[in-house]
Amino acid sequence: MKRDKKKKVMAKYGLHPKDTGSSKVQIAILTERINELSKHLEDHPKDDHSRRGLLSLVGKRRKHLNYLRLHRQEDYEQVLKELKLRK
C-alpha cells in the first residue's frame, strides 16, 4: 500500500491524522491491503505466496474486528457499514 493512500485512510478513520494504532484504523488499512491482494490474485491465480499473505491479513483483520465487537459495539457496527464488510 502506498504511503499517501495509507495517510488518507488514517485521516478518514483515525482519531487524529497520525493515528495508526486504533482498531478502526488498523481494520481500514488491512481492508485496503486485502482488496489490493484480491485483485492481484484474480490476475495471478497461481501465486500461492501472495495467497498465504492474504489469508494472514484476513486473520489479523478478524482479530481486530473481534476486539472491537467486544469492547466498542457501536464502533464495530459503524466500521462494518463503512467498509461494507459482512459479519
PDB file of N, CA and C in Angstrom:
ATOM      1  N   MET A   1       0.846  -1.169   0.000  1.00  0.00           N
ATOM      2  CA  MET A   1       0.000   0.000   0.000  1.00  0.00           C
ATOM      3  C   MET A   1       0.893   1.234   0.000  1.00  0.00           C
ATOM      4  N   LYS A   2       0.576   2.176  -0.857  1.00  0.00           N
ATOM      5  CA  LYS A   2       1.371   3.393  -0.943  1.00  0.00           C
ATOM      6  C   LYS A   2       1.164   4.256   0.294  1.00  0.00           C
ATOM      7  N   ARG A   3       2.169   5.061   0.589  1.00  0.00           N
ATOM      8  CA  ARG A   3       2.153   5.873   1.798  1.00  0.00           C
ATOM      9  C   ARG A   3       1.024   6.901   1.788  1.00  0.00           C
ATOM     10  N   ASP A   4       0.797   7.552   0.634  1.00  0.00           N
ATOM     11  CA  ASP A   4      -0.243   8.576   0.573  1.00  0.00           C
ATOM     12  C   ASP A   4      -1.640   7.965   0.728  1.00  0.00           C
ATOM     13  N   LYS A   5      -1.834   6.769   0.189  1.00  0.00           N
ATOM     14  CA  LYS A   5      -3.116   6.085   0.337  1.00  0.00           C
ATOM     15  C   LYS A   5      -3.346   5.712   1.802  1.00  0.00           C
ATOM     16  N   LYS A   6      -2.278   5.280   2.460  1.00  0.00           N
ATOM     17  CA  LYS A   6      -2.368   4.913   3.868  1.00  0.00           C
ATOM     18  C   LYS A   6      -2.704   6.148   4.716  1.00  0.00           C
ATOM     19  N   LYS A   7      -2.122   7.298   4.378  1.00  0.00           N
ATOM     20  CA  LYS A   7      -2.403   8.521   5.133  1.00  0.00           C
ATOM     21  C   LYS A   7      -3.853   8.946   4.973  1.00  0.00           C
ATOM     22  N   LYS A   8      -4.404   8.758   3.774  1.00  0.00           N
ATOM     23  CA  LYS A   8      -5.809   9.097   3.563  1.00  0.00           C
ATOM     24  C   LYS A   8      -6.716   8.220   4.422  1.00  0.00           C
ATOM     25  N   VAL A   9      -6.393   6.937   4.496  1.00  0.00           N
ATOM     26  CA  VAL A   9      -7.184   6.014   5.317  1.00  0.00           C
ATOM     27  C   VAL A   9      -7.067   6.396   6.784  1.00  0.00           C
ATOM     28  N   MET A  10      -5.853   6.738   7.225  1.00  0.00           N
ATOM     29  CA  MET A  10      -5.655   7.134   8.621  1.00  0.00           C
ATOM     30  C   MET A  10      -6.425   8.405   8.936  1.00  0.00           C
ATOM     31  N   ALA A  11      -6.445   9.365   8.007  1.00  0.00           N
ATOM     32  CA  ALA A  11      -7.159  10.611   8.245  1.00  0.00           C
ATOM     33  C   ALA A  11      -8.669  10.382   8.308  1.00  0.00           C
ATOM     34  N   LYS A  12      -9.160   9.447   7.500  1.00  0.00           N
ATOM     35  CA  LYS A  12     -10.598   9.205   7.457  1.00  0.00           C
ATOM     36  C   LYS A  12     -11.102   8.462   8.687  1.00  0.00           C
ATOM     37  N   TYR A  13     -10.361   7.454   9.160  1.00  0.00           N
ATOM     38  CA  TYR A  13     -10.846   6.588  10.235  1.00  0.00           C
ATOM     39  C   TYR A  13     -10.197   6.853  11.588  1.00  0.00           C
ATOM     40  N   GLY A  14      -9.126   7.614  11.628  1.00  0.00           N
ATOM     41  CA  GLY A  14      -8.408   7.812  12.876  1.00  0.00           C
ATOM     42  C   GLY A  14      -8.975   8.925  13.733  1.00  0.00           C
ATOM     43  N   LEU A  15      -8.535   8.945  14.980  1.00  0.00           N
ATOM     44  CA  LEU A  15      -8.941   9.995  15.903  1.00  0.00           C
ATOM     45  C   LEU A  15      -8.229  11.303  15.581  1.00  0.00           C
ATOM     46  N   HIS A  16      -7.024  11.197  15.051  1.00  0.00           N
ATOM     47  CA  HIS A  16      -6.241  12.336  14.601  1.00  0.00           C
ATOM     48  C   HIS A  16      -5.444  11.879  13.381  1.00  0.00           C
ATOM     49  N   PRO A  17      -4.869  12.786  12.592  1.00  0.00           N
ATOM     50  CA  PRO A  17      -4.225  12.390  11.321  1.00  0.00           C
ATOM     51  C   PRO A  17      -3.083  11.379  11.452  1.00  0.00           C
ATOM     52  N   LYS A  18      -2.419  11.322  12.590  1.00  0.00           N
ATOM     53  CA  LYS A  18      -1.302  10.396  12.748  1.00  0.00           C
ATOM     54  C   LYS A  18      -1.677   9.154  13.551  1.00  0.00           C
ATOM     55  N   ASP A  19      -2.961   8.913  13.705  1.00  0.00           N
ATOM     56  CA  ASP A  19      -3.450   7.751  14.445  1.00  0.00           C
ATOM     57  C   ASP A  19      -3.249   6.494  13.605  1.00  0.00           C
ATOM     58  N   THR A  20      -2.342   5.617  14.050  1.00  0.00           N
ATOM     59  CA  THR A  20      -2.095   4.372  13.323  1.00  0.00           C
ATOM     60  C   THR A  20      -2.450   3.147  14.143  1.00  0.00           C
ATOM     61  N   GLY A  21      -2.694   3.312  15.426  1.00  0.00           N
ATOM     62  CA  GLY A  21      -2.836   2.166  16.299  1.00  0.00           C
ATOM     63  C   GLY A  21      -4.246   1.774  16.665  1.00  0.00           C
ATOM     64  N   SER A  22      -5.216   2.669  16.476  1.00  0.00           N
ATOM     65  CA  SER A  22      -6.567   2.316  16.893  1.00  0.00           C
ATOM     66  C   SER A  22      -7.115   1.200  16.012  1.00  0.00           C
ATOM     67  N   SER A  23      -8.015   0.436  16.562  1.00  0.00           N
ATOM     68  CA  SER A  23      -8.544  -0.726  15.846  1.00  0.00           C
ATOM     69  C   SER A  23      -9.256  -0.329  14.565  1.00  0.00           C
ATOM     70  N   LYS A  24      -9.983   0.788  14.591  1.00  0.00           N
ATOM     71  CA  LYS A  24     -10.687   1.224  13.385  1.00  0.00           C
ATOM     72  C   LYS A  24      -9.705   1.481  12.243  1.00  0.00           C
ATOM     73  N   VAL A  25      -8.594   2.132  12.545  1.00  0.00           N
ATOM     74  CA  VAL A  25      -7.600   2.433  11.516  1.00  0.00           C
ATOM     75  C   VAL A  25      -6.932   1.146  11.039  1.00  0.00           C
ATOM     76  N   GLN A  26      -6.595   0.266  11.971  1.00  0.00           N
ATOM     77  CA  GLN A  26      -5.960  -0.996  11.596  1.00  0.00           C
ATOM     78  C   GLN A  26      -6.871  -1.809  10.678  1.00  0.00           C
ATOM     79  N   ILE A  27      -8.157  -1.857  10.994  1.00  0.00           N
ATOM     80  CA  ILE A  27      -9.105  -2.609  10.178  1.00  0.00           C
ATOM     81  C   ILE A  27      -9.206  -1.993   8.788  1.00  0.00           C
ATOM     82  N   ALA A  28      -9.255  -0.669   8.711  1.00  0.00           N
ATOM     83  CA  ALA A  28      -9.364   0.006   7.416  1.00  0.00           C
ATOM     84  C   ALA A  28      -8.119  -0.233   6.561  1.00  0.00           C
ATOM     85  N   ILE A  29      -6.936  -0.152   7.167  1.00  0.00           N
ATOM     86  CA  ILE A  29      -5.687  -0.373   6.431  1.00  0.00           C
ATOM     87  C   ILE A  29      -5.612  -1.817   5.945  1.00  0.00           C
ATOM     88  N   LEU A  30      -5.936  -2.755   6.819  1.00  0.00           N
ATOM     89  CA  LEU A  30      -5.918  -4.167   6.423  1.00  0.00           C
ATOM     90  C   LEU A  30      -6.920  -4.441   5.310  1.00  0.00           C
ATOM     91  N   THR A  31      -8.082  -3.794   5.366  1.00  0.00           N
ATOM     92  CA  THR A  31      -9.090  -3.996   4.326  1.00  0.00           C
ATOM     93  C   THR A  31      -8.579  -3.505   2.978  1.00  0.00           C
ATOM     94  N   GLU A  32      -7.898  -2.363   2.970  1.00  0.00           N
ATOM     95  CA  GLU A  32      -7.328  -1.852   1.719  1.00  0.00           C
ATOM     96  C   GLU A  32      -6.302  -2.830   1.149  1.00  0.00           C
ATOM     97  N   ARG A  33      -5.442  -3.339   2.012  1.00  0.00           N
ATOM     98  CA  ARG A  33      -4.420  -4.291   1.548  1.00  0.00           C
ATOM     99  C   ARG A  33      -5.061  -5.589   1.064  1.00  0.00           C
ATOM    100  N   ILE A  34      -6.096  -6.045   1.755  1.00  0.00           N
ATOM    101  CA  ILE A  34      -6.799  -7.261   1.347  1.00  0.00           C
ATOM    102  C   ILE A  34      -7.431  -7.072  -0.028  1.00  0.00           C
ATOM    103  N   ASN A  35      -8.037  -5.922  -0.257  1.00  0.00           N
ATOM    104  CA  ASN A  35      -8.650  -5.652  -1.554  1.00  0.00           C
ATOM    105  C   ASN A  35      -7.613  -5.627  -2.666  1.00  0.00           C
ATOM    106  N   GLU A  36      -6.452  -5.023  -2.393  1.00  0.00           N
ATOM    107  CA  GLU A  36      -5.383  -4.982  -3.395  1.00  0.00           C
ATOM    108  C   GLU A  36      -4.877  -6.386  -3.716  1.00  0.00           C
ATOM    109  N   LEU A  37      -4.664  -7.187  -2.689  1.00  0.00           N
ATOM    110  CA  LEU A  37      -4.173  -8.551  -2.916  1.00  0.00           C
ATOM    111  C   LEU A  37      -5.217  -9.415  -3.630  1.00  0.00           C
ATOM    112  N   SER A  38      -6.475  -9.184  -3.343  1.00  0.00           N
ATOM    113  CA  SER A  38      -7.532  -9.949  -4.023  1.00  0.00           C
ATOM    114  C   SER A  38      -7.529  -9.661  -5.516  1.00  0.00           C
ATOM    115  N   LYS A  39      -7.359  -8.388  -5.865  1.00  0.00           N
ATOM    116  CA  LYS A  39      -7.282  -8.027  -7.289  1.00  0.00           C
ATOM    117  C   LYS A  39      -6.049  -8.655  -7.933  1.00  0.00           C
ATOM    118  N   HIS A  40      -4.938  -8.657  -7.213  1.00  0.00           N
ATOM    119  CA  HIS A  40      -3.711  -9.266  -7.732  1.00  0.00           C
ATOM    120  C   HIS A  40      -3.913 -10.754  -7.995  1.00  0.00           C
ATOM    121  N   LEU A  41      -4.594 -11.424  -7.077  1.00  0.00           N
ATOM    122  CA  LEU A  41      -4.794 -12.866  -7.215  1.00  0.00           C
ATOM    123  C   LEU A  41      -5.781 -13.219  -8.322  1.00  0.00           C
ATOM    124  N   GLU A  42      -6.651 -12.300  -8.700  1.00  0.00           N
ATOM    125  CA  GLU A  42      -7.509 -12.547  -9.853  1.00  0.00           C
ATOM    126  C   GLU A  42      -6.690 -12.626 -11.132  1.00  0.00           C
ATOM    127  N   ASP A  43      -5.649 -11.798 -11.220  1.00  0.00           N
ATOM    128  CA  ASP A  43      -4.779 -11.802 -12.402  1.00  0.00           C
ATOM    129  C   ASP A  43      -3.743 -12.916 -12.346  1.00  0.00           C
ATOM    130  N   HIS A  44      -3.341 -13.300 -11.140  1.00  0.00           N
ATOM    131  CA  HIS A  44      -2.289 -14.301 -10.950  1.00  0.00           C
ATOM    132  C   HIS A  44      -2.780 -15.405 -10.018  1.00  0.00           C
ATOM    133  N   PRO A  45      -3.617 -16.296 -10.513  1.00  0.00           N
ATOM    134  CA  PRO A  45      -4.244 -17.291  -9.635  1.00  0.00           C
ATOM    135  C   PRO A  45      -3.286 -18.316  -9.040  1.00  0.00           C
ATOM    136  N   LYS A  46      -2.115 -18.495  -9.603  1.00  0.00           N
ATOM    137  CA  LYS A  46      -1.181 -19.498  -9.090  1.00  0.00           C
ATOM    138  C   LYS A  46      -0.161 -18.926  -8.106  1.00  0.00           C
ATOM    139  N   ASP A  47      -0.312 -17.681  -7.728  1.00  0.00           N
ATOM    140  CA  ASP A  47       0.621 -17.028  -6.810  1.00  0.00           C
ATOM    141  C   ASP A  47       0.289 -17.433  -5.377  1.00  0.00           C
ATOM    142  N   ASP A  48       0.808 -18.579  -4.973  1.00  0.00           N
ATOM    143  CA  ASP A  48       0.471 -19.128  -3.662  1.00  0.00           C
ATOM    144  C   ASP A  48       1.080 -18.329  -2.514  1.00  0.00           C
ATOM    145  N   HIS A  49       2.216 -17.688  -2.727  1.00  0.00           N
ATOM    146  CA  HIS A  49       2.834 -16.891  -1.662  1.00  0.00           C
ATOM    147  C   HIS A  49       1.959 -15.683  -1.317  1.00  0.00           C
ATOM    148  N   SER A  50       1.421 -15.045  -2.332  1.00  0.00           N
ATOM    149  CA  SER A  50       0.517 -13.921  -2.073  1.00  0.00           C
ATOM    150  C   SER A  50      -0.780 -14.396  -1.444  1.00  0.00           C
ATOM    151  N   ARG A  51      -1.247 -15.575  -1.821  1.00  0.00           N
ATOM    152  CA  ARG A  51      -2.475 -16.121  -1.240  1.00  0.00           C
ATOM    153  C   ARG A  51      -2.284 -16.369   0.263  1.00  0.00           C
ATOM    154  N   ARG A  52      -1.111 -16.856   0.635  1.00  0.00           N
ATOM    155  CA  ARG A  52      -0.832 -17.093   2.050  1.00  0.00           C
ATOM    156  C   ARG A  52      -0.799 -15.769   2.811  1.00  0.00           C
ATOM    157  N   GLY A  53      -0.209 -14.747   2.208  1.00  0.00           N
ATOM    158  CA  GLY A  53      -0.196 -13.427   2.827  1.00  0.00           C
ATOM    159  C   GLY A  53      -1.592 -12.859   2.987  1.00  0.00           C
ATOM    160  N   LEU A  54      -2.424 -13.104   1.979  1.00  0.00           N
ATOM    161  CA  LEU A  54      -3.813 -12.646   2.041  1.00  0.00           C
ATOM    162  C   LEU A  54      -4.552 -13.300   3.205  1.00  0.00           C
ATOM    163  N   LEU A  55      -4.377 -14.593   3.367  1.00  0.00           N
ATOM    164  CA  LEU A  55      -5.039 -15.292   4.475  1.00  0.00           C
ATOM    165  C   LEU A  55      -4.550 -14.780   5.824  1.00  0.00           C
ATOM    166  N   SER A  56      -3.288 -14.436   5.903  1.00  0.00           N
ATOM    167  CA  SER A  56      -2.736 -13.877   7.138  1.00  0.00           C
ATOM    168  C   SER A  56      -3.382 -12.525   7.452  1.00  0.00           C
ATOM    169  N   LEU A  57      -3.530 -11.683   6.424  1.00  0.00           N
ATOM    170  CA  LEU A  57      -4.142 -10.368   6.621  1.00  0.00           C
ATOM    171  C   LEU A  57      -5.603 -10.497   7.035  1.00  0.00           C
ATOM    172  N   VAL A  58      -6.308 -11.441   6.443  1.00  0.00           N
ATOM    173  CA  VAL A  58      -7.711 -11.658   6.802  1.00  0.00           C
ATOM    174  C   VAL A  58      -7.816 -12.084   8.267  1.00  0.00           C
ATOM    175  N   GLY A  59      -6.900 -12.929   8.719  1.00  0.00           N
ATOM    176  CA  GLY A  59      -6.897 -13.344  10.122  1.00  0.00           C
ATOM    177  C   GLY A  59      -6.627 -12.190  11.069  1.00  0.00           C
ATOM    178  N   LYS A  60      -5.685 -11.329  10.712  1.00  0.00           N
ATOM    179  CA  LYS A  60      -5.385 -10.164  11.546  1.00  0.00           C
ATOM    180  C   LYS A  60      -6.588  -9.233  11.635  1.00  0.00           C
ATOM    181  N   ARG A  61      -7.239  -9.012  10.473  1.00  0.00           N
ATOM    182  CA  ARG A  61      -8.408  -8.138  10.471  1.00  0.00           C
ATOM    183  C   ARG A  61      -9.519  -8.732  11.330  1.00  0.00           C
ATOM    184  N   ARG A  62      -9.691 -10.054  11.264  1.00  0.00           N
ATOM    185  CA  ARG A  62     -10.725 -10.730  12.056  1.00  0.00           C
ATOM    186  C   ARG A  62     -10.476 -10.525  13.552  1.00  0.00           C
ATOM    187  N   LYS A  63      -9.203 -10.605  13.973  1.00  0.00           N
ATOM    188  CA  LYS A  63      -8.870 -10.394  15.393  1.00  0.00           C
ATOM    189  C   LYS A  63      -9.198  -8.969  15.829  1.00  0.00           C
ATOM    190  N   HIS A  64      -8.876  -7.985  14.983  1.00  0.00           N
ATOM    191  CA  HIS A  64      -9.207  -6.598  15.316  1.00  0.00           C
ATOM    192  C   HIS A  64     -10.716  -6.393  15.380  1.00  0.00           C
ATOM    193  N   LEU A  65     -11.441  -7.012  14.454  1.00  0.00           N
ATOM    194  CA  LEU A  65     -12.903  -6.902  14.470  1.00  0.00           C
ATOM    195  C   LEU A  65     -13.498  -7.531  15.722  1.00  0.00           C
ATOM    196  N   ASN A  66     -12.961  -8.671  16.124  1.00  0.00           N
ATOM    197  CA  ASN A  66     -13.450  -9.308  17.349  1.00  0.00           C
ATOM    198  C   ASN A  66     -13.211  -8.422  18.565  1.00  0.00           C
ATOM    199  N   TYR A  67     -12.035  -7.805  18.637  1.00  0.00           N
ATOM    200  CA  TYR A  67     -11.727  -6.898  19.742  1.00  0.00           C
ATOM    201  C   TYR A  67     -12.720  -5.746  19.770  1.00  0.00           C
ATOM    202  N   LEU A  68     -12.938  -5.154  18.600  1.00  0.00           N
ATOM    203  CA  LEU A  68     -13.842  -4.014  18.516  1.00  0.00           C
ATOM    204  C   LEU A  68     -15.269  -4.420  18.885  1.00  0.00           C
ATOM    205  N   ARG A  69     -15.693  -5.604  18.453  1.00  0.00           N
ATOM    206  CA  ARG A  69     -17.038  -6.076  18.757  1.00  0.00           C
ATOM    207  C   ARG A  69     -17.228  -6.257  20.270  1.00  0.00           C
ATOM    208  N   LEU A  70     -16.197  -6.744  20.960  1.00  0.00           N
ATOM    209  CA  LEU A  70     -16.309  -6.990  22.391  1.00  0.00           C
ATOM    210  C   LEU A  70     -16.216  -5.719  23.232  1.00  0.00           C
ATOM    211  N   HIS A  71     -15.437  -4.743  22.780  1.00  0.00           N
ATOM    212  CA  HIS A  71     -15.173  -3.569  23.615  1.00  0.00           C
ATOM    213  C   HIS A  71     -15.933  -2.317  23.194  1.00  0.00           C
ATOM    214  N   ARG A  72     -16.202  -2.156  21.902  1.00  0.00           N
ATOM    215  CA  ARG A  72     -16.919  -0.969  21.410  1.00  0.00           C
ATOM    216  C   ARG A  72     -17.887  -1.379  20.320  1.00  0.00           C
ATOM    217  N   GLN A  73     -19.061  -1.820  20.726  1.00  0.00           N
ATOM    218  CA  GLN A  73     -20.045  -2.372  19.805  1.00  0.00           C
ATOM    219  C   GLN A  73     -20.473  -1.366  18.732  1.00  0.00           C
ATOM    220  N   GLU A  74     -20.697  -0.096  19.126  1.00  0.00           N
ATOM    221  CA  GLU A  74     -21.159   0.898  18.150  1.00  0.00           C
ATOM    222  C   GLU A  74     -20.084   1.198  17.097  1.00  0.00           C
ATOM    223  N   ASP A  75     -18.811   1.227  17.514  1.00  0.00           N
ATOM    224  CA  ASP A  75     -17.723   1.418  16.551  1.00  0.00           C
ATOM    225  C   ASP A  75     -17.624   0.220  15.609  1.00  0.00           C
ATOM    226  N   TYR A  76     -17.840  -0.971  16.144  1.00  0.00           N
ATOM    227  CA  TYR A  76     -17.805  -2.192  15.340  1.00  0.00           C
ATOM    228  C   TYR A  76     -18.851  -2.130  14.230  1.00  0.00           C
ATOM    229  N   GLU A  77     -20.078  -1.770  14.577  1.00  0.00           N
ATOM    230  CA  GLU A  77     -21.144  -1.705  13.586  1.00  0.00           C
ATOM    231  C   GLU A  77     -20.894  -0.608  12.569  1.00  0.00           C
ATOM    232  N   GLN A  78     -20.327   0.512  13.015  1.00  0.00           N
ATOM    233  CA  GLN A  78     -20.012   1.615  12.109  1.00  0.00           C
ATOM    234  C   GLN A  78     -18.937   1.206  11.108  1.00  0.00           C
ATOM    235  N   VAL A  79     -17.900   0.508  11.566  1.00  0.00           N
ATOM    236  CA  VAL A  79     -16.821   0.064  10.682  1.00  0.00           C
ATOM    237  C   VAL A  79     -17.348  -0.935   9.657  1.00  0.00           C
ATOM    238  N   LEU A  80     -18.193  -1.857  10.094  1.00  0.00           N
ATOM    239  CA  LEU A  80     -18.764  -2.825   9.165  1.00  0.00           C
ATOM    240  C   LEU A  80     -19.550  -2.129   8.064  1.00  0.00           C
ATOM    241  N   LYS A  81     -20.310  -1.115   8.447  1.00  0.00           N
ATOM    242  CA  LYS A  81     -21.132  -0.407   7.476  1.00  0.00           C
ATOM    243  C   LYS A  81     -20.267   0.412   6.510  1.00  0.00           C
ATOM    244  N   GLU A  82     -19.276   1.130   7.042  1.00  0.00           N
ATOM    245  CA  GLU A  82     -18.452   2.000   6.208  1.00  0.00           C
ATOM    246  C   GLU A  82     -17.568   1.219   5.249  1.00  0.00           C
ATOM    247  N   LEU A  83     -17.026   0.085   5.700  1.00  0.00           N
ATOM    248  CA  LEU A  83     -16.127  -0.704   4.858  1.00  0.00           C
ATOM    249  C   LEU A  83     -16.870  -1.778   4.067  1.00  0.00           C
ATOM    250  N   LYS A  84     -18.195  -1.863   4.274  1.00  0.00           N
ATOM    251  CA  LYS A  84     -19.036  -2.851   3.575  1.00  0.00           C
ATOM    252  C   LYS A  84     -18.542  -4.263   3.797  1.00  0.00           C
ATOM    253  N   LEU A  85     -18.324  -4.600   5.076  1.00  0.00           N
ATOM    254  CA  LEU A  85     -17.881  -5.931   5.455  1.00  0.00           C
ATOM    255  C   LEU A  85     -19.079  -6.734   5.949  1.00  0.00           C
ATOM    256  N   ARG A  86     -19.020  -8.046   5.760  1.00  0.00           N
ATOM    257  CA  ARG A  86     -20.063  -8.921   6.288  1.00  0.00           C
ATOM    258  C   ARG A  86     -19.725  -9.305   7.710  1.00  0.00           C
ATOM    259  N   LYS A  87     -20.724  -9.635   8.493  1.00  0.00           N
ATOM    260  CA  LYS A  87     -20.482 -10.053   9.866  1.00  0.00           C
ATOM    261  C   LYS A  87     -19.942 -11.457   9.904  1.00  0.00           C
TER     262      LYS A  87
END
